[in-house]
Amino acid sequence: LTLSDIVPPPEFRTRQRTKWAVAMDWTLDGYMDRQPDMENRMRGILMDWIIELSEEYKLSPMTFHLAVTLIDKSMACTPTEEEAEGKGMIGHGMTIPRDMLQCLGCACTWIAAKMEETHPPSVDDFVYISDNIYRRGQILDMELDVCSALKFHLQHVTPVHYAHEYLLASQGGPCRPNSPTGPA
Amino acid sequence: MENYRIMKQLGQGVWSRTYMGQQKDTDQLVAMKKFKANSCDEGVDFKALREIKLLSYLQHEHIIRLVDSFATPDMAVVLVYEYAHTSLDQILRNRDIPLSSPDIKQHIRMLLLAMDACHEKQILHRELNPENMFYLEDGTMKLRGFDLARMHDGKPNTLLSPQAFALWYKPPEVLMRSQHYSFSADMWSVGCIFAELMLRRPFLMGQFTELSQLDKIFKVFGTPNESNWPDYAILPLAWHSTVPVPPVAAVSLDGIFTAAPNDAISLLKSILVLDPSNRLTASQALRHPYFSNEPPPTPKGNLILSSPPPEAN
């Protein structure tokens, strides 16, 4: 597997695809501005918690990094209010209220785990680890919201892919014997 | 959903239903697979997520293209593929379609190209059979059915489930409950399909049970022993079996495939080998003289895919 393998699916010439292209164009640069209820330091707190969660459920680095990417992308693909009105994009992306940030973390980690792990945690595992602040239904809804906001564009290049490529290029071995560095 | 018009149901699987549809904007025909949303405790179906993941890795001329995916209001995931008009299964069953030996060469070549692409990206398909080989109008074969496919790093200690493969295409090591099979398992299925193309009926037709399938295999290839399959004795079924199997010698494939040219039989013999470590890989098979010898494969545009009307379906 090389980096060039992980490219977005080919553009299919329809208006729908074009809409997707626009939706996926959002840069991660300063995306916090798009989330009126969010502050930079909250992302840090969330990520620390996801690291804990990954250790608890023994998730692979691949899963963790994909989860982080999905969290960032779903917050970044949201137009600001002016953009939404100006470009007719009301209803695109997702605005995350402060108290739903951890729920977003659960949903994104869950999606990543389903894609990468042999035995992904269940929704009840996420309800438990987040101390029962969310009901199952909320996590399930959030999961679907993320998939829809990202238009099911869920496969992304993460730092793990780069780490793996660099290690190969420097003629080192894989990261660690027991650390799955993704599909390669 | 609002971007598509559903035209008719094409099929129904355990987890999903397939429909023929049309994109409203472009009038393009598509196949739509809707995953059942009954088990809502599992959220978005992980089989759908994995299929999206694998198909986005695998972009290849001979692998079905995922065009779109979305969720319906009732929480079901729909994957949208390019529309294929027929499958190898339908071609084989339609006696009005002739299959010449250059045709067979093209069919098996396209399958091997698809397989080579999968294996190069370290993806095991695990459900190769004629029903998963689809054809576009221009004769291009597109491999589908990645429901059971998975990434495999090729490390021998990776555990894999023996609950994969359709019975008639199931390799002997999987029938023997091996959990360490690899890309060579797909190649067994390729060999079975190659044989089926030449015979025009499934080659090894076991009756419902895995034991009967093994019996069919052993009757043709002989019972496994130290010389034809050295690792045989450590497979779970051989290890636990207390019933002695009377040894049977292998039958010559030349006697079964009387109409097939020698180079085709030579290729078949190097793919259908009991010992998985001695089977050709997809890329080795593509370099076999069979593909460079006369006659050349039929250009895919000239393949006959359906009988003349009115039998359009």
Coordinates of C-alpha atoms in Angstrom, one line a residue:
Chain A
L1 CA 0.0 0.0 0.0
T2 CA 1.3 3.4 -0.9
L3 CA -0.1 6.9 -0.2
S4 CA -1.2 7.2 -3.8
D5 CA -3.6 4.3 -3.2
I6 CA -5.6 6.3 -0.7
V7 CA -7.2 8.7 -3.0
P8 CA -10.9 9.8 -2.9
P9 CA -13.2 7.8 -5.2
P10 CA -13.3 9.1 -8.7
E11 CA -15.6 12.0 -9.4
F12 CA -18.8 10.9 -10.9
R13 CA -20.2 13.6 -13.1
T14 CA -23.4 14.5 -11.5
R15 CA -24.6 17.5 -9.7
Q16 CA -24.6 15.5 -6.5
R17 CA -20.9 14.8 -6.8
T18 CA -20.2 18.4 -7.4
K19 CA -22.1 19.2 -4.2
W20 CA -19.9 16.7 -2.4
A21 CA -16.8 18.2 -3.9
V22 CA -17.8 21.6 -2.4
A23 CA -18.6 20.0 0.9
M24 CA -15.3 18.3 1.1
D25 CA -13.4 21.4 0.1
W26 CA -13.4 22.8 3.6
T27 CA -9.9 23.2 4.9
L28 CA -9.0 22.2 8.4
D29 CA -7.3 25.6 8.9
G30 CA -8.9 27.4 11.7
Y31 CA -12.0 25.3 11.5
M32 CA -12.9 26.1 15.1
D33 CA -14.3 29.4 13.8
R34 CA -17.0 27.4 12.0
Q35 CA -18.1 25.9 15.3
P36 CA -19.6 28.8 17.3
D37 CA -19.8 26.8 20.5
M38 CA -16.3 25.4 20.4
E39 CA -12.9 26.5 21.6
N40 CA -9.5 25.2 20.6
R41 CA -8.6 23.8 24.0
M42 CA -11.7 21.6 24.0
R43 CA -10.3 19.7 21.1
G44 CA -7.3 18.9 23.2
I45 CA -9.4 17.7 26.1
L46 CA -11.5 15.5 23.7
M47 CA -8.4 14.0 22.2
D48 CA -6.9 13.1 25.6
W49 CA -10.1 11.4 26.4
I50 CA -10.1 9.5 23.1
I51 CA -6.6 8.3 23.8
E52 CA -7.8 7.0 27.2
L53 CA -10.7 5.3 25.5
S54 CA -8.5 3.7 22.9
E55 CA -6.3 2.3 25.6
E56 CA -9.2 1.0 27.6
Y57 CA -10.7 -0.8 24.6
K58 CA -7.3 -1.7 23.1
L59 CA -7.9 0.1 19.8
S60 CA -5.1 0.2 17.2
P61 CA -3.3 3.4 16.4
M62 CA -4.9 3.2 13.0
T63 CA -8.4 3.4 14.6
F64 CA -7.3 6.3 16.9
H65 CA -5.9 8.4 14.1
L66 CA -8.8 7.8 11.8
A67 CA -11.2 8.8 14.7
V68 CA -9.3 12.0 15.1
T69 CA -9.4 12.7 11.4
L70 CA -13.2 12.0 11.3
I71 CA -13.8 14.4 14.2
D72 CA -11.8 17.2 12.6
K73 CA -13.4 16.7 9.2
S74 CA -16.9 16.6 10.5
M75 CA -16.5 19.8 12.4
A76 CA -14.6 21.4 9.5
C77 CA -17.2 20.6 6.8
T78 CA -19.7 23.0 8.3
P79 CA -20.3 26.3 6.6
T80 CA -20.4 29.4 8.8
E81 CA -23.7 31.2 9.0
E82 CA -22.9 33.7 6.3
E83 CA -21.6 31.0 4.0
A84 CA -24.6 28.9 4.5
E85 CA -26.9 31.7 3.5
G86 CA -24.8 33.0 0.7
K87 CA -24.2 29.7 -1.0
G88 CA -27.5 28.1 -0.2
M89 CA -25.8 25.6 2.0
I90 CA -28.2 25.6 5.0
G91 CA -28.3 22.2 6.5
H92 CA -24.9 21.2 5.3
G93 CA -22.3 19.9 7.8
M94 CA -23.0 19.9 11.5
T95 CA -22.8 22.4 14.3
I96 CA -21.7 20.7 17.5
P97 CA -23.0 22.1 20.8
R98 CA -20.5 22.0 23.6
D99 CA -22.3 19.2 25.5
M100 CA -22.4 17.0 22.4
L101 CA -18.6 17.1 21.7
Q102 CA -17.9 13.9 23.6
C103 CA -20.8 12.3 21.7
L104 CA -19.1 13.2 18.5
G105 CA -15.9 11.7 19.8
C106 CA -17.8 8.4 20.5
A107 CA -19.5 8.3 17.1
C108 CA -16.3 9.0 15.2
T109 CA -14.3 6.4 17.2
W110 CA -17.0 3.9 16.7
I111 CA -17.0 4.4 12.9
A112 CA -13.2 4.2 12.8
A113 CA -13.3 1.0 15.0
K114 CA -15.9 -0.6 12.7
M115 CA -13.6 0.1 9.7
E116 CA -10.4 -1.0 11.3
E117 CA -10.9 -3.4 14.2
T118 CA -11.8 -7.1 14.1
H119 CA -14.0 -6.8 17.1
P120 CA -15.2 -3.2 17.4
P121 CA -16.7 -2.0 20.7
S122 CA -20.5 -1.9 20.9
V123 CA -22.6 1.2 21.4
D124 CA -23.1 0.2 25.0
D125 CA -19.3 0.3 25.5
F126 CA -19.4 3.9 24.5
V127 CA -22.4 4.7 26.7
Y128 CA -20.5 3.1 29.6
I129 CA -17.2 4.8 28.9
S130 CA -18.8 8.2 28.7
D131 CA -20.4 7.7 32.1
N132 CA -24.0 7.4 30.8
I133 CA -24.2 11.1 29.8
Y134 CA -25.5 10.1 26.4
R135 CA -28.2 7.6 25.5
R136 CA -27.6 5.0 22.9
G137 CA -30.0 6.7 20.6
Q138 CA -27.9 9.9 20.7
I139 CA -24.7 8.1 19.8
L140 CA -26.5 6.2 17.0
D141 CA -28.0 9.5 15.6
M142 CA -24.6 11.2 15.8
E143 CA -23.0 8.3 13.9
L144 CA -25.4 8.7 11.1
D145 CA -25.0 12.5 11.1
V146 CA -21.3 12.2 10.8
C147 CA -21.6 9.7 7.9
S148 CA -24.1 12.0 6.1
A149 CA -22.1 15.2 6.8
L150 CA -19.0 13.6 5.3
K151 CA -21.1 12.0 2.5
F152 CA -19.7 8.6 3.5
H153 CA -16.3 9.8 2.6
L154 CA -14.9 8.0 5.6
Q155 CA -11.5 6.7 4.4
H156 CA -8.7 9.2 5.0
V157 CA -5.0 9.4 5.0
T158 CA -3.8 9.7 8.6
P159 CA -0.4 10.3 10.2
V160 CA -0.1 6.6 10.7
H161 CA 0.1 6.1 6.9
Y162 CA 2.9 8.7 6.7
A163 CA 4.7 7.2 9.7
H164 CA 4.6 3.8 8.0
E165 CA 5.8 5.1 4.6
Y166 CA 8.7 7.1 6.3
L167 CA 9.8 4.0 8.2
L168 CA 9.7 1.9 5.1
A169 CA 11.6 4.6 3.2
S170 CA 14.2 4.8 5.9
Q171 CA 14.5 1.0 5.7
G172 CA 13.3 0.6 9.2
G173 CA 10.9 -2.2 10.2
P174 CA 7.2 -1.7 11.0
C175 CA 6.4 0.6 13.9
R176 CA 6.4 -2.1 16.6
P177 CA 5.8 -5.8 16.2
N178 CA 2.4 -5.5 17.8
S179 CA 1.3 -2.2 16.5
P180 CA -0.9 -2.6 13.4
T181 CA 0.2 0.3 11.2
G182 CA -2.9 0.0 9.1
P183 CA -3.6 -2.1 6.1
A184 CA 0.0 -2.1 4.8
Chain B
M1 CA -32.5 8.7 -2.2
E2 CA -34.2 11.6 -3.8
N3 CA -31.5 11.6 -6.5
Y4 CA -32.4 8.1 -7.7
R5 CA -35.4 6.4 -9.2
I6 CA -35.8 2.8 -8.2
M7 CA -36.8 0.7 -11.1
K8 CA -36.9 -2.9 -9.9
Q9 CA -35.5 -5.3 -7.3
L10 CA -32.6 -7.3 -8.6
G11 CA -31.9 -9.6 -5.7
Q12 CA -32.0 -10.2 -2.0
G13 CA -29.2 -11.3 0.3
V14 CA -29.1 -12.1 4.0
W15 CA -28.1 -8.5 4.9
S16 CA -29.1 -6.5 2.0
R17 CA -31.4 -6.0 -1.0
T18 CA -30.2 -5.0 -4.4
Y19 CA -32.2 -2.7 -6.7
M20 CA -31.8 -1.4 -10.2
G21 CA -32.1 2.3 -10.2
Q22 CA -31.5 5.4 -12.3
Q23 CA -29.8 8.7 -11.4
K24 CA -32.4 11.4 -11.9
D25 CA -29.9 14.0 -13.1
T26 CA -28.0 11.8 -15.6
D27 CA -30.4 8.9 -16.4
Q28 CA -27.4 6.7 -15.7
L29 CA -28.3 3.2 -14.6
V30 CA -27.0 2.1 -11.2
A31 CA -27.2 -0.9 -8.9
M32 CA -28.2 0.0 -5.4
K33 CA -27.5 -2.2 -2.4
K34 CA -29.6 -1.3 0.6
F35 CA -28.3 -2.8 3.9
K36 CA -31.1 -3.8 6.2
A37 CA -31.5 -1.6 9.1
N38 CA -33.2 -4.0 11.5
S39 CA -30.4 -4.3 14.0
C40 CA -30.3 -0.7 15.0
D41 CA -28.2 -1.3 18.1
E42 CA -25.2 -1.8 15.8
G43 CA -25.7 1.6 14.2
V44 CA -24.3 2.0 10.7
D45 CA -23.7 -1.5 9.3
F46 CA -20.0 -2.3 9.7
K47 CA -20.2 -4.4 6.6
A48 CA -21.2 -1.4 4.6
L49 CA -18.4 0.7 6.1
R50 CA -15.8 -2.0 5.3
E51 CA -17.1 -2.3 1.8
I52 CA -16.8 1.5 1.3
K53 CA -13.3 1.3 2.6
L54 CA -12.2 -1.6 0.5
L55 CA -13.7 -0.3 -2.7
S56 CA -12.1 3.1 -2.2
Y57 CA -8.7 1.3 -2.1
L58 CA -9.5 -0.8 -5.1
Q59 CA -10.0 1.3 -8.1
H60 CA -9.4 -0.9 -11.0
E61 CA -10.7 -1.6 -14.5
H62 CA -12.1 -4.9 -13.4
I63 CA -13.5 -4.1 -10.0
I64 CA -16.9 -2.7 -9.6
R65 CA -17.0 1.1 -8.9
L66 CA -18.8 2.6 -6.0
V67 CA -20.6 5.6 -7.3
D68 CA -22.2 7.0 -4.2
S69 CA -23.3 6.0 -0.7
F70 CA -25.9 7.6 1.5
A71 CA -28.2 6.9 4.5
T72 CA -32.0 6.7 4.2
P73 CA -34.3 8.3 6.9
D74 CA -34.9 4.8 8.3
M75 CA -31.2 4.5 9.1
A76 CA -30.3 2.0 6.3
V77 CA -27.2 2.5 4.4
V78 CA -27.3 2.4 0.6
L79 CA -24.3 1.8 -1.6
V80 CA -24.6 2.8 -5.2
Y81 CA -22.6 1.0 -7.9
E82 CA -22.2 1.3 -11.6
Y83 CA -24.8 -0.9 -13.3
A84 CA -23.8 -4.2 -14.8
H85 CA -26.0 -5.9 -17.3
T86 CA -25.3 -9.5 -16.7
S87 CA -23.2 -12.0 -14.7
L88 CA -21.0 -14.9 -15.7
D89 CA -23.6 -17.1 -13.9
Q90 CA -26.3 -16.0 -16.3
I91 CA -23.9 -16.4 -19.3
L92 CA -23.0 -19.9 -18.3
R93 CA -26.6 -20.9 -17.8
N94 CA -27.8 -19.5 -21.1
R95 CA -27.2 -22.3 -23.6
D96 CA -27.8 -19.9 -26.5
I97 CA -24.6 -18.1 -25.7
P98 CA -21.6 -19.9 -27.3
L99 CA -18.3 -19.9 -25.4
S100 CA -15.3 -20.5 -27.6
S101 CA -11.9 -21.1 -26.2
P102 CA -10.7 -17.5 -27.0
D103 CA -13.8 -16.3 -25.1
I104 CA -12.8 -18.4 -22.1
K105 CA -9.3 -17.0 -22.3
Q106 CA -10.7 -13.5 -22.1
H107 CA -13.1 -14.3 -19.2
I108 CA -10.4 -15.9 -17.1
R109 CA -7.9 -13.2 -18.0
M110 CA -10.2 -10.5 -16.7
L111 CA -10.8 -12.4 -13.5
L112 CA -7.1 -12.9 -12.9
L113 CA -6.4 -9.2 -13.5
A114 CA -9.0 -8.3 -10.9
M115 CA -7.6 -10.9 -8.5
D116 CA -4.1 -9.6 -9.0
A117 CA -5.2 -6.1 -8.2
C118 CA -6.9 -7.3 -5.0
H119 CA -4.0 -9.4 -3.8
E120 CA -1.5 -6.7 -4.6
K121 CA -3.4 -4.4 -2.3
Q122 CA -3.5 -7.2 0.2
I123 CA -7.2 -7.8 0.0
L124 CA -8.7 -11.3 0.2
H125 CA -12.0 -11.6 -1.7
R126 CA -13.2 -14.8 -0.2
E127 CA -16.4 -15.1 -2.2
L128 CA -15.4 -15.6 -5.8
N129 CA -18.0 -17.3 -7.9
P130 CA -19.7 -16.7 -11.3
E131 CA -22.5 -14.8 -9.6
N132 CA -20.0 -12.1 -8.5
M133 CA -18.5 -11.6 -11.9
F134 CA -20.6 -8.9 -13.6
Y135 CA -20.3 -7.5 -17.2
L136 CA -20.8 -4.0 -18.5
E137 CA -22.3 -3.5 -21.9
D138 CA -18.9 -3.2 -23.5
G139 CA -17.8 -6.6 -22.2
T140 CA -15.7 -5.4 -19.3
M141 CA -15.9 -7.8 -16.4
K142 CA -16.4 -6.2 -13.0
L143 CA -15.8 -8.1 -9.8
R144 CA -18.3 -7.6 -7.1
G145 CA -19.4 -9.1 -3.8
F146 CA -16.8 -7.6 -1.4
D147 CA -19.1 -8.4 1.6
L148 CA -16.8 -11.0 3.0
A149 CA -13.5 -9.4 1.7
R150 CA -10.9 -8.3 4.2
M151 CA -7.5 -6.9 4.4
H152 CA -4.8 -9.5 5.0
D153 CA -1.2 -8.5 5.8
G154 CA 0.0 -11.9 4.6
K155 CA 1.4 -12.7 8.0
P156 CA 1.0 -16.4 8.6
N157 CA -0.3 -16.0 12.1
T158 CA -3.4 -13.9 11.2
L159 CA -6.6 -15.8 12.2
L160 CA -9.3 -15.9 9.5
S161 CA -12.7 -17.3 9.7
P162 CA -13.4 -20.6 7.8
Q163 CA -17.0 -19.3 7.3
A164 CA -16.4 -17.8 3.9
F165 CA -16.5 -18.8 0.3
A166 CA -19.4 -20.5 -1.5
L167 CA -19.3 -24.3 -1.1
W168 CA -18.4 -25.3 -4.7
Y169 CA -15.6 -22.7 -4.8
K170 CA -14.3 -23.4 -1.3
P171 CA -10.6 -24.4 -1.2
P172 CA -9.6 -27.7 0.6
E173 CA -7.6 -25.9 3.3
V174 CA -10.7 -23.9 4.3
L175 CA -12.9 -27.0 4.2
M176 CA -10.3 -28.5 6.6
R177 CA -11.0 -25.6 8.9
S178 CA -7.7 -23.9 8.5
Q179 CA -7.7 -20.4 10.0
H180 CA -4.4 -19.4 8.4
Y181 CA -5.3 -19.5 4.7
S182 CA -4.1 -16.7 2.5
F183 CA -4.4 -15.4 -1.1
S184 CA -3.9 -18.8 -2.5
A185 CA -7.4 -19.6 -1.2
D186 CA -8.9 -17.1 -3.7
M187 CA -6.9 -18.8 -6.4
W188 CA -8.6 -22.1 -5.8
S189 CA -11.9 -20.4 -6.5
V190 CA -10.3 -18.9 -9.7
G191 CA -9.4 -22.4 -10.7
C192 CA -12.9 -23.7 -10.1
I193 CA -14.3 -20.9 -12.2
F194 CA -11.8 -21.6 -15.0
A195 CA -12.9 -25.3 -14.9
E196 CA -16.5 -24.2 -15.0
L197 CA -15.9 -22.1 -18.0
M198 CA -14.5 -25.1 -19.9
L199 CA -17.1 -27.6 -18.7
R200 CA -20.0 -25.2 -18.7
R201 CA -21.2 -26.6 -15.4
P202 CA -19.7 -26.2 -11.9
F203 CA -16.7 -28.5 -11.6
L204 CA -16.8 -29.7 -8.0
M205 CA -20.4 -29.9 -6.9
G206 CA -20.6 -31.1 -3.3
Q207 CA -24.0 -31.8 -2.0
F208 CA -24.8 -29.3 0.7
T209 CA -22.2 -30.3 3.3
E210 CA -18.5 -29.4 3.5
L211 CA -17.6 -33.1 3.9
S212 CA -19.3 -34.0 0.6
Q213 CA -17.4 -31.1 -1.0
L214 CA -14.1 -32.4 0.4
D215 CA -15.0 -35.9 -0.9
K216 CA -15.6 -34.4 -4.4
I217 CA -12.2 -32.7 -4.3
F218 CA -10.3 -35.8 -3.0
K219 CA -12.0 -38.0 -5.7
V220 CA -10.4 -35.8 -8.4
F221 CA -7.1 -34.7 -6.8
G222 CA -6.5 -37.7 -4.6
T223 CA -6.5 -37.8 -0.8
P224 CA -3.8 -35.6 0.8
N225 CA -0.6 -37.2 1.9
E226 CA 3.0 -36.3 2.9
S227 CA 4.1 -35.8 -0.7
N228 CA 1.2 -33.8 -2.3
W229 CA 0.4 -31.7 0.8
P230 CA 3.1 -31.8 3.5
D231 CA 1.3 -29.5 5.9
Y232 CA -2.0 -31.3 5.6
A233 CA -1.7 -33.2 8.9
I234 CA -1.7 -30.1 11.1
L235 CA -5.0 -28.8 9.8
P236 CA -7.7 -28.9 12.4
L237 CA -10.0 -31.4 10.6
A238 CA -7.1 -33.8 9.9
W239 CA -5.8 -33.4 13.5
H240 CA -9.2 -34.2 15.1
S241 CA -10.4 -36.8 12.7
T242 CA -10.4 -40.3 13.9
V243 CA -12.0 -41.8 10.9
P244 CA -9.4 -43.1 8.5
V245 CA -9.9 -42.0 5.0
P246 CA -9.1 -44.7 2.5
P247 CA -6.4 -43.3 0.2
V248 CA -7.6 -42.4 -3.3
A249 CA -5.3 -41.6 -6.2
A250 CA -5.6 -38.5 -8.2
V251 CA -7.5 -38.6 -11.5
S252 CA -5.8 -37.0 -14.6
L253 CA -7.5 -33.7 -15.5
D254 CA -6.9 -34.5 -19.2
G255 CA -9.6 -37.2 -18.9
I256 CA -12.1 -34.7 -17.5
F257 CA -11.4 -31.8 -19.8
T258 CA -11.3 -33.7 -23.1
A259 CA -12.1 -30.7 -25.2
A260 CA -9.7 -28.2 -23.6
P261 CA -6.3 -27.3 -25.2
N262 CA -3.2 -28.6 -23.5
D263 CA -2.0 -25.1 -22.4
A264 CA -5.3 -24.5 -20.7
I265 CA -5.1 -27.8 -18.8
S266 CA -1.5 -27.0 -17.9
L267 CA -2.6 -23.7 -16.3
L268 CA -5.5 -25.3 -14.6
K269 CA -3.3 -28.0 -13.1
S270 CA -1.0 -25.3 -11.7
I271 CA -3.9 -23.4 -10.1
L272 CA -5.9 -26.3 -8.7
V273 CA -3.3 -27.8 -6.4
L274 CA -4.2 -29.3 -3.0
D275 CA -1.3 -27.7 -1.3
P276 CA -2.0 -24.0 -1.1
S277 CA 1.7 -23.1 -1.1
N278 CA 2.1 -24.7 -4.6
R279 CA -0.7 -22.9 -6.3
L280 CA 0.2 -20.2 -8.8
T281 CA -0.5 -16.6 -7.7
A282 CA -2.6 -14.4 -9.9
S283 CA 0.4 -12.6 -11.4
Q284 CA 2.2 -15.8 -12.1
A285 CA -0.9 -17.2 -13.7
L286 CA -1.1 -14.2 -16.0
R287 CA 2.4 -14.9 -17.2
H288 CA 1.5 -18.5 -18.1
P289 CA 2.1 -19.4 -21.8
Y290 CA -1.7 -20.0 -22.1
F291 CA -2.2 -16.3 -22.4
S292 CA 0.5 -15.7 -25.0
N293 CA -0.2 -18.8 -27.1
E294 CA -2.6 -18.8 -30.0
P295 CA -5.5 -18.1 -30.2
P296 CA -5.4 -14.7 -28.6
P297 CA -8.3 -13.9 -26.2
T298 CA -11.4 -12.5 -27.8
P299 CA -11.4 -8.7 -27.6
K300 CA -13.8 -8.0 -24.8
G301 CA -16.1 -5.9 -27.0
N302 CA -16.8 -9.1 -29.1
L303 CA -17.8 -11.3 -26.2
I304 CA -21.4 -12.4 -26.4
L305 CA -23.1 -11.5 -23.2
S306 CA -26.7 -12.2 -23.9
S307 CA -28.7 -14.3 -26.3
P308 CA -30.5 -12.4 -29.1
P309 CA -33.8 -10.8 -28.2
P310 CA -36.5 -11.4 -27.1
E311 CA -34.7 -13.2 -24.2
A312 CA -33.3 -10.0 -22.9
N313 CA -33.1 -11.0 -19.3

